[in-house]
XYZ file of C-alpha atoms in Angstrom:
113
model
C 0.000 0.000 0.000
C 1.358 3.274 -1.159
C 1.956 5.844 1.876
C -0.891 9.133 1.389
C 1.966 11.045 3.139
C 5.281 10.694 0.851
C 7.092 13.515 3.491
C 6.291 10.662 6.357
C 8.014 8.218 4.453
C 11.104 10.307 4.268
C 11.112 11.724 8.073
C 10.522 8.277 9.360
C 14.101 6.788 9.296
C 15.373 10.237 10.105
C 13.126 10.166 13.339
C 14.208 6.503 14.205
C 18.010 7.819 14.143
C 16.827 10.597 16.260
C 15.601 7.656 19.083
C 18.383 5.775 18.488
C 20.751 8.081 19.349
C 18.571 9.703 22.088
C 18.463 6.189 23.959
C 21.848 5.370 23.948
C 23.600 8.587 25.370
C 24.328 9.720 21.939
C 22.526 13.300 22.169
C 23.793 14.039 25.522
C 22.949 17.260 27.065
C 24.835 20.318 26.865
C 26.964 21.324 29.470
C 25.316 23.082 32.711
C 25.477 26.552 32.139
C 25.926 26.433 28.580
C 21.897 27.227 27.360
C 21.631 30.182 30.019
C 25.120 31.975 28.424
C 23.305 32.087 25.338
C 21.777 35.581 25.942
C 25.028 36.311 26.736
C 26.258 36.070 23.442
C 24.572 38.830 21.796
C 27.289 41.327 23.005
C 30.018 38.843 24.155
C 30.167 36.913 20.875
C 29.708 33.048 20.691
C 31.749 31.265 23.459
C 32.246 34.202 25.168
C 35.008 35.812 22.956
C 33.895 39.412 21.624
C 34.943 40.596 18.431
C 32.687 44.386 18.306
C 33.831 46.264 21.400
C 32.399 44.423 24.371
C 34.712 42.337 26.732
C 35.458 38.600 25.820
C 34.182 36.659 29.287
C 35.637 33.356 28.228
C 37.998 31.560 30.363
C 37.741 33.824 33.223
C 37.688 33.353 36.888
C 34.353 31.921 37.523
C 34.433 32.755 41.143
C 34.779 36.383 39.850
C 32.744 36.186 37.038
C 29.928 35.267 39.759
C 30.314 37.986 42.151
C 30.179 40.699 39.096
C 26.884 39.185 37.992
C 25.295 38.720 41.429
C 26.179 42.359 42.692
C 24.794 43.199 38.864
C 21.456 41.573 39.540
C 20.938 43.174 43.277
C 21.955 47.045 42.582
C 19.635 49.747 41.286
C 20.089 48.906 37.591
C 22.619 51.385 35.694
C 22.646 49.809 31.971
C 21.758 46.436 29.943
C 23.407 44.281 31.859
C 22.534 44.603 35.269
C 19.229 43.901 33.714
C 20.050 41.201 32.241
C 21.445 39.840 35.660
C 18.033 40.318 36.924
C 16.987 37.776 34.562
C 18.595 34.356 36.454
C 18.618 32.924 39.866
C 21.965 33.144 41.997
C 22.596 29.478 41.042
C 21.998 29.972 37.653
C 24.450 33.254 37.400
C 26.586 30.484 38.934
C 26.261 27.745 36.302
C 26.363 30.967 33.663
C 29.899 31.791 35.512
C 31.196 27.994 35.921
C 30.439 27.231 32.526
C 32.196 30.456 30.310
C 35.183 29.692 32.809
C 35.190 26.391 31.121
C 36.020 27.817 27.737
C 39.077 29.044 26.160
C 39.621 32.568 26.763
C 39.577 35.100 24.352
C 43.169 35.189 21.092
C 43.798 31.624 22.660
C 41.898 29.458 19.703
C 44.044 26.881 17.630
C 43.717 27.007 14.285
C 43.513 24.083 11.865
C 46.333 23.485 10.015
């Protein structure tokens, strides 16, 4: 019997990879941290290293990275960020911290050869 739906027919083994590779492991989840830095990326660049005027966060202290956006998100807000601050929890400014710590910082990327 021909298939009424010919898209179905092509998503089908696509979705069964998608399974696959969700029940084994495969498709792990990103790192902690690593979804809730997004928003920081908009000004910061992707991974944390800025390339139109605004300070690359990667690969710094996370301890101080922390207390900068905690005192952000508890003072009378001054510009963008501290706004943004306002946005997350203190543990999730802490995951946000722990995780751009985790990256290279900023003129330090290897380049393939």
């Amino acid at each position: 019997m021909k298939s009424r739906h010919p898209i179905s027919t092509t998503l089908r083994p696509a979705l069964a990879v998608g399974a696959a590779l969700a029940a084994t492991g495969l498709m792990a989840a990103p790192p902690p941290g690593q979804l809730l830095s997004s928003m920081c990326s908009q000004c910061h660049g992707t991974n944390g290293q800025a390339v139109s005027g605004f300070e690359s966060i990667s690969g710094k202290s996370a301890t101080d990275m922390y207390k900068t956006l905690l005192e952000m998100s508890r003072r009378r807000p001054e510009n963008i960020m501290d706004l943004q601050a306002r946005a997350f929890t203190p543990e999730q400014l802490r995951l946000i911290a722990n995780y751009l710590a985790t990256l290279p910082p900023a003129g330090s990327e290897v380049l393939d050869k």
